[in-house]
Each structure stands twice: as structure tokens, then as C-alpha cells.
Short mmCIF file of C-alpha atoms and ligand atoms in Angstrom, two decimals:
data_model
loop_
_atom_site.label_atom_id
_atom_site.label_comp_id
_atom_site.label_asym_id
_atom_site.label_seq_id
_atom_site.Cartn_x
_atom_site.Cartn_y
_atom_site.Cartn_z
CA MET A 1 -13.97 22.33 -7.68
CA ALA A 2 -15.93 20.14 -10.01
CA SER A 3 -14.68 16.62 -9.92
CA LYS A 4 -13.58 14.99 -13.15
CA GLY A 5 -11.65 11.90 -14.07
CA PHE A 6 -11.78 9.16 -11.54
CA THR A 7 -12.84 9.40 -7.96
CA VAL A 8 -12.64 6.72 -5.40
CA LYS A 9 -15.59 7.66 -3.31
CA LYS A 10 -18.07 6.00 -5.60
CA ASP A 11 -16.62 2.56 -4.99
CA TRP A 12 -16.20 2.90 -1.29
CA ASP A 13 -19.75 4.16 -0.99
CA ASN A 14 -21.12 1.04 -2.59
CA PRO A 15 -18.97 -1.74 -1.27
CA ARG A 16 -19.82 -5.24 -2.25
CA GLU A 17 -21.20 -7.21 0.68
CA HIS A 18 -18.93 -10.09 1.57
CA ALA A 19 -19.43 -12.95 3.96
CA MET A 20 -16.64 -15.33 4.90
CA PRO A 21 -16.99 -18.08 2.33
CA GLU A 22 -16.55 -21.63 3.52
CA GLN A 23 -13.00 -22.89 3.05
CA ALA A 24 -11.79 -19.53 1.79
CA ARG A 25 -8.73 -18.38 3.57
CA VAL A 26 -6.04 -15.98 2.58
CA PRO A 27 -3.15 -18.42 2.09
CA ALA A 28 -0.54 -18.65 4.84
CA GLU A 29 2.23 -18.18 2.31
CA VAL A 30 3.12 -17.68 -1.29
CA ARG A 31 6.51 -18.21 -2.90
CA LEU A 32 7.70 -15.63 -5.40
CA GLY A 33 10.72 -17.41 -6.82
CA THR A 34 13.23 -17.51 -4.00
CA VAL A 35 11.26 -15.21 -1.72
CA LEU A 36 8.74 -16.65 0.69
CA VAL A 37 5.94 -14.24 1.48
CA THR A 38 4.09 -15.09 4.63
CA PRO A 39 1.20 -14.54 4.99
CA ALA A 40 0.18 -14.09 1.37
CA THR A 41 -0.74 -10.42 1.69
CA VAL A 42 0.91 -7.50 -0.07
CA LEU A 43 0.86 -3.76 0.56
CA ALA A 44 0.14 -2.24 -2.86
CA PRO A 45 2.58 0.26 -4.33
CA MET A 46 1.09 3.74 -3.92
CA ALA A 47 2.85 6.86 -5.16
CA GLY A 48 2.95 9.54 -2.49
CA VAL A 49 1.93 7.01 0.16
CA THR A 50 4.14 3.94 0.49
CA ASP A 51 7.41 5.61 1.44
CA THR A 52 9.69 4.00 3.99
CA VAL A 53 7.90 5.54 6.98
CA PHE A 54 4.49 4.38 5.86
CA ARG A 55 5.74 0.91 4.95
CA ARG A 56 7.36 0.36 8.32
CA PHE A 57 4.32 1.74 10.03
CA ILE A 58 2.10 -0.77 8.24
CA ARG A 59 4.45 -3.66 8.90
CA HIS A 60 4.45 -2.88 12.60
CA ALA A 61 0.76 -2.04 12.87
CA SER A 62 0.22 -5.52 11.46
CA LEU A 63 2.19 -7.35 14.14
CA PHE A 64 0.49 -10.13 15.97
CA THR A 65 1.56 -13.21 17.83
CA ALA A 66 0.35 -16.61 16.79
CA ALA A 67 -0.77 -17.29 20.36
CA ALA A 68 -2.80 -14.13 20.47
CA VAL A 69 -4.55 -15.09 17.28
CA SER A 70 -5.32 -18.60 18.36
CA GLU A 71 -6.85 -17.31 21.58
CA THR A 72 -9.07 -14.96 19.58
CA HIS A 73 -7.63 -12.29 21.73
CA LEU A 74 -5.93 -10.01 19.35
CA ARG A 75 -5.98 -6.40 20.44
CA CYS A 76 -5.86 -3.81 17.72
CA ASN A 77 -3.21 -2.22 19.85
CA ASP A 78 -1.44 -3.32 22.96
CA GLU A 79 -2.93 -2.95 26.40
CA GLU A 80 -1.60 0.54 26.73
CA ALA A 81 -3.76 1.71 23.89
CA ALA A 82 -6.69 2.14 26.21
CA ARG A 83 -4.77 4.43 28.51
CA VAL A 84 -4.23 7.11 25.89
CA GLU A 85 -1.81 9.01 28.08
CA LEU A 86 0.71 9.73 25.40
CA PRO A 87 4.15 11.13 26.00
CA ALA A 88 5.01 14.39 24.30
CA LEU A 89 6.48 13.79 20.88
CA SER A 90 10.14 14.53 20.71
CA ILE A 91 12.75 13.96 18.11
CA GLY A 92 15.28 11.21 18.41
CA GLN A 93 13.38 8.49 20.22
CA PRO A 94 12.90 5.35 18.22
CA ALA A 95 9.24 5.25 17.27
CA ILE A 96 9.19 1.53 17.03
CA GLU A 97 10.42 -0.25 20.09
CA ALA A 98 11.69 -3.79 19.92
CA THR A 99 8.86 -5.83 18.54
CA VAL A 100 7.07 -8.54 20.43
CA SER A 101 9.13 -11.68 20.37
CA ASN A 102 7.77 -14.31 18.03
CA ALA A 103 5.53 -11.70 16.54
CA GLN A 104 4.72 -11.96 12.90
CA SER A 105 3.50 -9.21 10.65
CA GLY A 106 0.16 -9.76 8.95
CA CYS A 107 1.60 -7.94 5.95
CA GLY A 108 3.74 -10.39 4.01
CA LEU A 109 5.30 -8.12 1.38
CA LEU A 110 5.82 -4.36 1.18
CA MET A 111 6.09 -2.47 -2.09
CA THR A 112 7.71 0.89 -2.77
CA GLU A 113 6.05 3.72 -4.61
CA PHE A 114 6.61 3.47 -8.33
CA THR A 115 9.95 4.88 -9.44
CA SER A 116 10.92 6.06 -12.89
CA ALA A 117 13.53 3.79 -14.45
CA ASP A 118 14.82 6.70 -16.53
CA GLY A 119 15.10 8.88 -13.45
CA LEU A 120 16.83 6.17 -11.46
CA ALA A 121 19.39 5.49 -14.12
CA ARG A 122 20.18 9.23 -14.33
CA MET A 123 19.79 10.27 -10.71
CA ARG A 124 22.56 11.34 -8.40
CA GLU A 125 23.43 8.78 -5.75
CA SER A 126 21.93 10.97 -2.99
CA LYS A 127 18.55 11.25 -4.67
CA ARG A 128 18.50 7.58 -5.48
CA ARG A 129 18.95 6.97 -1.83
CA ARG A 130 15.77 8.85 -1.05
CA TYR A 131 13.74 6.78 -3.51
CA LEU A 132 15.31 3.49 -2.64
CA THR A 133 15.76 3.85 1.12
CA PHE A 134 14.46 1.04 3.21
CA TYR A 135 15.23 -0.41 6.62
CA ASP A 136 16.02 -3.95 7.70
CA ASP A 137 12.59 -4.47 9.18
CA GLU A 138 11.02 -3.91 5.76
CA HIS A 139 12.14 -7.24 4.32
CA PRO A 140 10.71 -8.75 2.28
CA ILE A 141 10.27 -5.66 0.14
CA GLY A 142 9.79 -5.15 -3.58
CA ALA A 143 10.72 -2.06 -5.60
CA GLN A 144 8.44 -1.02 -8.41
CA LEU A 145 9.72 0.57 -11.62
CA PHE A 146 8.01 2.17 -14.56
CA GLY A 147 9.37 3.07 -17.96
CA SER A 148 9.25 1.85 -21.52
CA ASN A 149 12.84 1.40 -22.60
CA PRO A 150 14.00 -2.20 -22.08
CA GLU A 151 17.68 -1.31 -21.52
CA THR A 152 16.91 1.49 -19.08
CA LEU A 153 14.50 -0.71 -17.16
CA ALA A 154 17.11 -3.46 -17.06
CA GLU A 155 19.70 -1.00 -15.72
CA ALA A 156 17.26 0.31 -13.11
CA ALA A 157 16.41 -3.27 -12.08
CA ARG A 158 20.13 -3.90 -11.56
CA ILE A 159 20.30 -0.88 -9.26
CA VAL A 160 17.30 -2.20 -7.37
CA GLU A 161 18.97 -5.58 -6.94
CA GLU A 162 22.28 -4.04 -5.84
CA THR A 163 20.44 -1.90 -3.30
CA GLY A 164 19.22 -5.07 -1.62
CA PHE A 165 15.56 -5.24 -2.54
CA ASP A 166 14.06 -8.72 -2.45
CA THR A 167 12.00 -8.35 -5.63
CA VAL A 168 11.64 -5.99 -8.54
CA ASP A 169 8.26 -5.18 -10.06
CA LEU A 170 7.26 -3.63 -13.37
CA ASN A 171 4.35 -1.19 -13.43
CA LEU A 172 1.95 -1.73 -16.32
CA GLY A 173 -1.05 -0.10 -14.70
CA CYS A 174 -0.40 3.59 -14.16
CA PRO A 175 -3.13 5.57 -15.95
CA ALA A 176 -1.52 9.00 -15.39
CA LYS A 177 -1.26 10.96 -18.62
CA ARG A 178 2.34 11.97 -18.13
CA VAL A 179 3.34 8.31 -17.69
CA VAL A 180 1.13 6.96 -20.45
CA GLY A 181 2.33 9.81 -22.68
CA CYS A 182 5.84 8.33 -22.51
CA ASN A 183 4.38 4.90 -23.25
CA GLY A 184 4.94 3.79 -19.65
CA GLY A 185 2.52 2.28 -17.12
CA SER A 186 -0.79 1.26 -18.67
CA GLY A 187 0.30 2.84 -21.98
CA LEU A 188 2.30 -0.29 -22.67
CA LEU A 189 -0.81 -2.45 -22.46
CA ARG A 190 -1.34 -1.54 -26.14
CA ASP A 191 2.08 -2.85 -27.13
CA LEU A 192 2.56 -6.46 -26.06
CA PRO A 193 5.68 -7.03 -28.21
CA LYS A 194 7.40 -4.16 -26.38
CA ILE A 195 6.36 -5.68 -23.06
CA GLY A 196 7.95 -8.93 -24.22
CA GLU A 197 11.23 -7.09 -24.87
CA ILE A 198 11.11 -5.50 -21.44
CA PHE A 199 10.38 -8.82 -19.74
CA ARG A 200 13.41 -10.39 -21.44
CA ALA A 201 15.77 -7.51 -20.75
CA VAL A 202 14.90 -7.20 -17.08
CA ARG A 203 14.83 -10.96 -16.55
CA LYS A 204 18.34 -11.20 -17.96
CA ALA A 205 19.58 -8.32 -15.82
CA VAL A 206 18.65 -9.58 -12.35
CA THR A 207 18.51 -12.76 -10.35
CA ILE A 208 16.02 -11.55 -7.73
CA PRO A 209 12.37 -12.43 -8.33
CA PHE A 210 10.82 -10.30 -11.04
CA THR A 211 7.09 -9.57 -10.94
CA VAL A 212 4.68 -7.43 -12.93
CA LYS A 213 1.58 -5.51 -11.88
CA PHE A 214 -0.94 -4.64 -14.56
CA ARG A 215 -4.49 -3.67 -15.30
CA MET A 216 -6.82 -5.82 -17.41
CA GLY A 217 -6.16 -3.83 -20.55
CA TRP A 218 -6.53 -0.40 -22.07
CA ASN A 219 -10.33 -0.62 -22.27
CA GLU A 220 -13.12 -3.18 -22.32
CA THR A 221 -12.52 -3.98 -25.98
CA GLN A 222 -8.79 -4.58 -25.50
CA ILE A 223 -8.49 -6.91 -22.53
CA VAL A 224 -5.00 -8.39 -22.53
CA CYS A 225 -4.44 -9.58 -18.97
CA VAL A 226 -4.62 -13.31 -19.70
CA GLU A 227 -2.23 -13.09 -22.63
CA LEU A 228 0.05 -10.86 -20.63
CA ALA A 229 0.15 -13.26 -17.71
CA ARG A 230 1.05 -16.11 -20.07
CA MET A 231 3.85 -14.01 -21.55
CA ALA A 232 5.13 -13.22 -18.07
CA GLU A 233 5.23 -16.91 -17.21
CA ALA A 234 6.93 -17.81 -20.47
CA GLU A 235 9.63 -15.16 -19.92
CA GLY A 236 10.47 -16.40 -16.45
CA LEU A 237 8.72 -13.83 -14.26
CA ASN A 238 7.92 -15.08 -10.79
CA ALA A 239 4.42 -13.70 -10.22
CA VAL A 240 1.79 -11.40 -11.68
CA ALA A 241 -0.45 -8.95 -9.86
CA LEU A 242 -3.70 -7.82 -11.46
CA HIS A 243 -5.62 -4.68 -10.53
CA ALA A 244 -8.85 -5.84 -12.08
CA ARG A 245 -9.83 -2.64 -13.88
CA THR A 246 -9.06 -1.25 -17.32
CA ARG A 247 -7.05 1.89 -17.84
CA GLU A 248 -10.16 3.65 -19.09
CA GLN A 249 -12.02 2.67 -15.97
CA GLY A 250 -9.60 4.57 -13.77
CA TYR A 251 -10.94 3.86 -10.31
CA SER A 252 -14.61 3.89 -11.23
CA GLY A 253 -17.01 1.01 -10.99
CA GLN A 254 -16.04 -2.16 -9.24
CA ALA A 255 -12.98 -4.25 -9.81
CA GLN A 256 -13.85 -7.18 -12.06
CA TRP A 257 -12.51 -10.07 -10.07
CA GLN A 258 -13.56 -12.59 -12.70
CA TRP A 259 -10.46 -11.50 -14.64
CA ILE A 260 -8.27 -12.41 -11.69
CA ALA A 261 -9.86 -15.87 -11.86
CA ALA A 262 -9.21 -16.03 -15.60
CA VAL A 263 -5.55 -15.15 -15.11
CA LYS A 264 -5.24 -17.69 -12.32
CA GLN A 265 -6.55 -20.39 -14.61
CA ALA A 266 -4.12 -19.43 -17.34
CA VAL A 267 -0.79 -19.62 -15.49
CA ARG A 268 1.03 -21.62 -12.87
CA ILE A 269 3.11 -18.78 -11.42
CA PRO A 270 1.48 -17.06 -8.41
CA VAL A 271 -1.33 -14.63 -9.10
CA ILE A 272 -1.79 -11.70 -6.74
CA GLY A 273 -5.34 -10.30 -6.78
CA ASN A 274 -5.92 -6.59 -6.34
CA GLY A 275 -8.86 -4.22 -6.35
CA ASP A 276 -11.47 -3.15 -3.82
CA ILE A 277 -10.39 -5.17 -0.81
CA GLN A 278 -11.57 -3.05 2.08
CA SER A 279 -12.06 -5.67 4.76
CA PRO A 280 -10.95 -9.15 5.83
CA GLU A 281 -14.25 -10.47 4.48
CA ALA A 282 -13.46 -9.03 1.07
CA ALA A 283 -9.95 -10.52 1.12
CA ALA A 284 -11.39 -13.98 1.84
CA ALA A 285 -14.06 -13.48 -0.81
CA MET A 286 -11.47 -12.59 -3.43
CA VAL A 287 -9.56 -15.78 -2.68
CA ALA A 288 -12.78 -17.79 -2.83
CA GLU A 289 -14.00 -16.25 -6.07
CA THR A 290 -10.72 -16.19 -7.96
CA GLY A 291 -8.42 -18.80 -6.42
CA CYS A 292 -5.67 -16.15 -6.30
CA ASP A 293 -2.51 -17.02 -4.41
CA ALA A 294 -2.19 -13.74 -2.55
CA VAL A 295 -4.11 -10.52 -2.03
CA MET A 296 -2.83 -6.98 -2.49
CA ILE A 297 -4.29 -4.06 -0.57
CA GLY A 298 -4.00 -0.41 -1.50
CA ARG A 299 -6.42 2.29 -0.45
CA ALA A 300 -7.72 0.48 2.60
CA ALA A 301 -4.30 0.53 4.27
CA PRO A 302 -4.01 4.26 5.01
CA THR A 303 -7.53 4.49 6.39
CA ASN A 304 -7.31 1.22 8.29
CA PRO A 305 -3.67 0.33 8.95
CA TRP A 306 -4.88 -2.64 11.00
CA ILE A 307 -6.29 -4.35 7.94
CA PHE A 308 -3.43 -6.82 7.55
CA ARG A 309 -3.63 -7.81 11.18
CA GLN A 310 -7.41 -8.09 10.93
CA ILE A 311 -7.03 -10.39 7.91
CA ALA A 312 -4.63 -12.59 9.89
CA GLN A 313 -7.04 -12.74 12.79
CA TYR A 314 -10.03 -13.36 10.56
CA THR A 315 -8.17 -16.10 8.71
CA ALA A 316 -7.32 -17.81 11.99
CA THR A 317 -10.55 -17.35 13.90
CA GLY A 318 -13.34 -16.11 11.65
CA SER A 319 -13.61 -12.80 13.47
CA TYR A 320 -11.49 -9.75 14.13
CA GLU A 321 -11.38 -6.73 16.37
CA ARG A 322 -12.00 -3.19 15.27
CA PRO A 323 -10.00 -0.20 16.42
CA THR A 324 -11.39 2.16 19.02
CA VAL A 325 -10.96 5.91 18.88
CA ALA A 326 -8.15 5.52 21.44
CA ASP A 327 -6.41 3.06 19.11
CA ARG A 328 -6.65 5.54 16.30
CA TYR A 329 -5.24 8.33 18.41
CA ARG A 330 -2.31 6.26 19.55
CA VAL A 331 -1.49 5.10 16.06
CA ILE A 332 -1.60 8.62 14.62
CA ARG A 333 0.89 9.64 17.27
CA VAL A 334 3.17 6.70 16.49
CA TYR A 335 3.13 7.60 12.83
CA PHE A 336 3.87 11.27 13.54
CA GLN A 337 6.78 10.21 15.71
CA MET A 338 8.11 8.06 12.90
CA LEU A 339 7.93 10.97 10.48
CA LEU A 340 9.85 13.16 12.90
CA ASP A 341 12.44 10.45 13.47
CA GLU A 342 12.99 10.02 9.77
CA ALA A 343 13.28 13.77 9.22
CA GLU A 344 15.82 13.90 12.04
CA ALA A 345 17.76 10.90 10.74
CA THR A 346 18.07 12.41 7.27
CA LYS A 347 18.53 16.07 8.16
CA ASP A 348 22.27 16.12 7.46
CA LEU A 349 21.97 14.43 4.09
CA PRO A 350 21.96 16.38 0.84
CA ARG A 351 18.68 18.18 0.30
CA ASP A 352 17.31 15.73 -2.25
CA ALA A 353 17.95 12.78 0.05
CA ARG A 354 16.17 14.27 3.07
CA MET A 355 12.77 13.25 4.28
CA GLY A 356 10.97 16.55 3.82
CA GLU A 357 7.37 17.71 3.99
CA THR A 358 6.78 16.34 7.43
CA ALA A 359 3.90 18.71 8.12
CA GLY A 360 2.37 17.83 4.75
CA LYS A 361 2.61 14.13 5.48
CA MET A 362 1.10 14.67 8.94
CA LYS A 363 -1.83 16.49 7.40
CA GLN A 364 -2.29 13.83 4.76
CA PHE A 365 -2.23 11.05 7.29
CA ALA A 366 -4.51 12.77 9.79
CA THR A 367 -6.97 13.19 6.94
CA TRP A 368 -6.96 9.52 6.00
CA PHE A 369 -6.93 8.46 9.52
CA THR A 370 -9.94 10.38 10.71
CA HIS A 371 -11.94 8.97 7.85
CA GLY A 372 -14.94 7.49 9.59
CA VAL A 373 -14.37 9.28 12.89
CA PRO A 374 -17.39 11.38 13.88
CA GLY A 375 -16.52 15.06 13.62
CA GLY A 376 -13.40 14.25 11.60
CA ALA A 377 -14.31 16.87 9.00
CA LYS A 378 -13.85 19.58 11.63
CA LEU A 379 -10.37 18.34 12.41
CA ARG A 380 -9.47 18.19 8.76
CA ALA A 381 -10.61 21.77 8.29
CA ALA A 382 -8.47 22.83 11.26
CA ILE A 383 -5.32 21.05 10.16
CA TYR A 384 -5.71 22.36 6.67
CA GLN A 385 -4.69 25.75 8.08
CA ALA A 386 -1.71 24.35 10.01
CA ARG A 387 1.71 25.29 8.67
CA ILE A 388 4.09 23.28 10.80
CA GLY A 389 4.04 19.81 12.26
CA ALA A 390 3.59 21.06 15.82
CA ASP A 391 0.35 22.79 14.83
CA VAL A 392 -0.99 19.64 13.18
CA LEU A 393 -0.12 17.72 16.31
CA ALA A 394 -1.84 20.27 18.56
CA GLU A 395 -5.04 20.01 16.50
CA VAL A 396 -4.93 16.22 16.57
CA ASP A 397 -4.35 16.19 20.34
CA SER A 398 -7.18 18.56 21.04
CA PHE A 399 -9.55 16.71 18.71
CA PHE A 400 -8.91 13.34 20.26
CA SER A 401 -8.98 14.67 23.84
CA ALA A 402 -12.51 15.85 23.14
CA GLN A 403 -13.42 12.55 21.50
CA LEU A 404 -12.08 10.55 24.40
CA ALA A 405 -13.71 12.80 26.97
CA ASN A 406 -16.98 12.02 25.21
CA ASP A 407 -16.35 8.42 26.10
CA ALA A 408 -15.77 7.32 22.57
CA VAL A 409 -12.92 5.05 23.68
CA SER A 410 -15.00 1.96 23.99
CA GLY A 411 -17.63 3.00 21.52
CA PRO A 412 -18.53 1.04 18.43
CA GLU A 413 -16.82 1.47 15.08
CA PRO A 414 -17.59 5.06 14.21
CA ALA A 415 -19.77 5.99 11.29
CA ASP A 416 -18.29 7.19 8.04
CA ASP A 417 -18.59 10.92 7.73
CA GLY A 418 -18.20 10.90 3.99
CA VAL A 419 -14.75 12.27 3.31
CA GLN A 420 -13.30 11.53 -0.08
CA VAL A 421 -10.19 9.71 0.99
CA PHE A 422 -8.22 9.86 -2.22
CA PRO A 423 -9.38 12.89 -4.14
CA GLU A 424 -8.77 12.93 -7.84
CA GLY A 425 -5.52 14.83 -7.48
CA ALA A 426 -4.08 12.13 -5.24
CA LEU A 427 -4.64 9.40 -7.78
CA VAL A 428 -1.54 10.08 -9.73
CA CYS A 429 -0.73 6.56 -10.54
CA ASP A 430 -1.54 2.93 -10.69
C1 LIG B 501 -2.67 7.35 -4.21
C2 LIG B 501 -2.43 6.12 -5.03
C3 LIG B 501 -1.21 5.93 -5.61
C4 LIG B 501 -0.96 4.76 -6.38
N1 LIG B 501 0.29 4.56 -6.90
C5 LIG B 501 0.57 3.40 -7.53
C6 LIG B 501 1.89 3.09 -7.95
O1 LIG B 501 2.84 3.86 -7.75
N2 LIG B 501 2.09 1.90 -8.60
C7 LIG B 501 1.07 1.01 -8.83
O2 LIG B 501 1.30 -0.06 -9.40
N3 LIG B 501 -0.18 1.28 -8.41
C8 LIG B 501 -0.45 2.43 -7.76
N4 LIG B 501 -1.71 2.66 -7.28
C9 LIG B 501 -2.74 1.64 -7.46
C10 LIG B 501 -2.77 0.66 -6.29
O3 LIG B 501 -1.55 -0.03 -6.18
C11 LIG B 501 -3.91 -0.35 -6.47
O4 LIG B 501 -3.68 -1.09 -7.63
C12 LIG B 501 -5.28 0.30 -6.57
O5 LIG B 501 -5.43 1.31 -5.61
C13 LIG B 501 -6.39 -0.75 -6.42
O6 LIG B 501 -6.26 -1.41 -5.19
P1 LIG B 501 -7.21 -1.03 -3.92
O7 LIG B 501 -8.61 -1.16 -4.36
O8 LIG B 501 -6.82 -2.00 -2.84
O9 LIG B 501 -6.88 0.39 -3.57
C14 LIG B 501 -1.98 3.81 -6.55
C15 LIG B 501 -3.22 4.02 -5.96
C16 LIG B 501 -3.47 5.15 -5.20
C17 LIG B 501 -4.80 5.32 -4.54
#
């Protein structure tokens, strides 16, 4: 199928080269109102991706101990990773064992997928539960809302607060036509007075920190991010996050970090920089170039769930370890187990509150996760045919057995085999 609209491949194929700048470190913490985020790294909201299973997976894949970091001895996985003898997956075992004592996650704040404020206000309790489910180990966690009606957004923010989220975020970046068509997401970037109304209504409705994530503007001739950030500060919001592209840009070209710097200079509330961070070097470079208070990472997380831990290690020591093929295999299995556990835990709930599509999620994840693994395209073709989770698992097992037999365990970081990680259809929102 001919590709139209925005694709991601272009940017990832031409990454900016980054070297660790002197004195540039991702900050150890950032305070969003009453919520301390430590370290100052945020998992970006991603529709279809950052559900509760994925969020917990990232939080735990990011665990490290301070001692391990200071010894420059951080393993991408624990010692057992190298053994690759994995138990058969079965339902009902907790996928995440008790975490290492004193361990800290390299991911400071998790964000939900965007959720429609209109939908939330109207939804049955059971369905709400599916959208707003999170577990204790996800704190601190922010819920993101989109919409255009100030009262509805305020009502939805109240629900978010009552549900126990630590922060509530407003989406002003989504370029999807169906969202923009209702004047939501990036559509609002053309109506600053309306944004002002929304800021005031939501601010009045909740006491938890209130943040906003936006793009630079509708297009290059209508850049509003600096003005918007000032408005946010004036209306009592606790932080702003900028994906440094315009709506018209979609995901093409490179993020224009200079606008993150401009926003940072304009306000005193924390500024979270977002766009094209694919490595610890890039995270440090964004801080150096823009002075941002925190970094937000989206597309790199599903293909490299270790990125937050790598940033923590890089910040502490100037270097970081890369996952081996065995690490990848183990982590895929952990994620699959988590999906099965969640499906099992929700199986007796009403249909709309269940965690469904387990096989679909397995396929999706295996696709992201074999990005860069030699021969990964063959696996992706095989799992494309799979209909149930067990078949996906069998393909993954057989693929990695062959990889490991070929002694890839201790091999270098594998070469990219060119898969388009987020095809156009996946880019529903921002
Ligand atoms: C599949 C996908 C879904 C996304 N969904 C959302 C969303 O629900 N809300 C949002 O604010 N941004 C969304 N985004 C945009 C990301 O949060 C982020 O701003 C963007 O990907 C740029 O960051 P990156 O270069 O680190 O990926 C989405 C991006 C992708 C790839």
C-alpha cells in the first residue's frame, strides 16, 4: 500500500548524531506541583500502546539500583538473562516478582493513552475502569484527556482525580482528523481563547497537578507554543510538555528543539521536552540544547524498553549497556506473561472492562521488539499469520532459539533490518 500522511521511518533513518555534552545531565528530579518526579523522565502518552500492562512493563524494565549504577555495572537484565532457559508461560503467576529492594525506576512518570473527556463523562463505570485502570506500582502516573468542551473536560478531570491519578494532562497535540474535526487535540491550537477557558475550568475542578502537552502550533506560520506556555503558567498549570513539531508536520522532519528552548525561557513552570529522543545521548543533548526540566520519550520505548534505565546509567556514569538477543527474548516473554496475567485478572469483568486482544498485543509487541534483530522480518511474517497467543509465542520461541543457537547471545547490538516501527495506521494520535 502506498504510504501517505506521516511516517516515522524517515526520522529514525536519519537520526541526529549526539555526543554527551559537558555538564548536560537529565535532571535527577522535577517537581510538578505536589508531585515529585524522579528521575526527570516521562513515558509519553501513546494511544494503543501505553495501557496498564505496557506502563508497568516499562516501569519495571527501567529498574536499577543506585549501587549498580555507581559501579558502572548495570545489567540490562538480571544475571539470569544470560541463561535464557525460560519457564513455560502459564496463566496466574505474577509476571513481576517483588522488585529489587532499594531499586528505583529510571522512568519517573508514566502517562496513560489519551482518553476522550466526552466518552469518559458518558461511559459506564465498567468501561471507565478499563480506560482508567492502573496498579499501585504505576505511581506516579498521569492521565491524559482530550476534548474541547471546558465543562466536560473539567468533569472528566474530576473523575481522573477521584480515580487516584497523580496528575491530569490535557492533549493539545493530536493531529488525527477525527479528533481535530471535533476541535480537540491540535485543532485547539487555532483557538487560544478556548484553550484559556479549558485551562480555567479544569484548574478549578481539580487539586492534583494539571499539565498540558502540545505541539508548536498548527503550522510553521502559526507557532503558538510560547504564548500557550505563558497562558498555562498564568492559569496555574503545573508544567508544560512540548512535542516540538507542528500539526502539519505530523511526524516528518526532525523535532525543532529550539522551540523547547524558547518555551523554557518564557516560563518558570517545568518544561518537559519531547521529540526524537532515541538514545541516552539524545536525552542529554536535549537537556543541553534546551535547558528543559525533564525529557519525555515515546516511540523509542516500545523498541527499546531499556531506554529509561540506560538514561539513568548514562547520566550517572557516561556509558550504558545495550541489550543482548537473550535480553530481548527474556523481556518479550515477561511482557507476554503480563498480558496473559491481565487477561486472566479481568476475565470475569464485564466485556468492555476486560483486557482483550491479547494475541494482537503480542503480535504488536513482537514486531516492535524485533526491530533491529537480524532476521526479525521473517519472524514478523510468521506471527502475522498467527491467530492465538500460543501461536505467537511458539513463533517467538522458535525464532529466538535459532538466534541463540547461532551464538547471538553475546553478540554486538544487532543491525537494524529496516522495519517501519509505527506505520502510518498506528499513528492515530499525538
Ligand atoms: C502510536 C502513537 C500514539 C500516540 N498517542 C498519543 C496520545 O495518545 N497522546 C499524546 O499526547 N501523544 C501521543 N503520541 C505522541 C507521543 O506522545 C510523542 O509526542 C511523539 O511520539 C513524539 O515523541 P517521540 O519522538 O519520543 O516518539 C503518540 C505517538 C505514537 C507513535
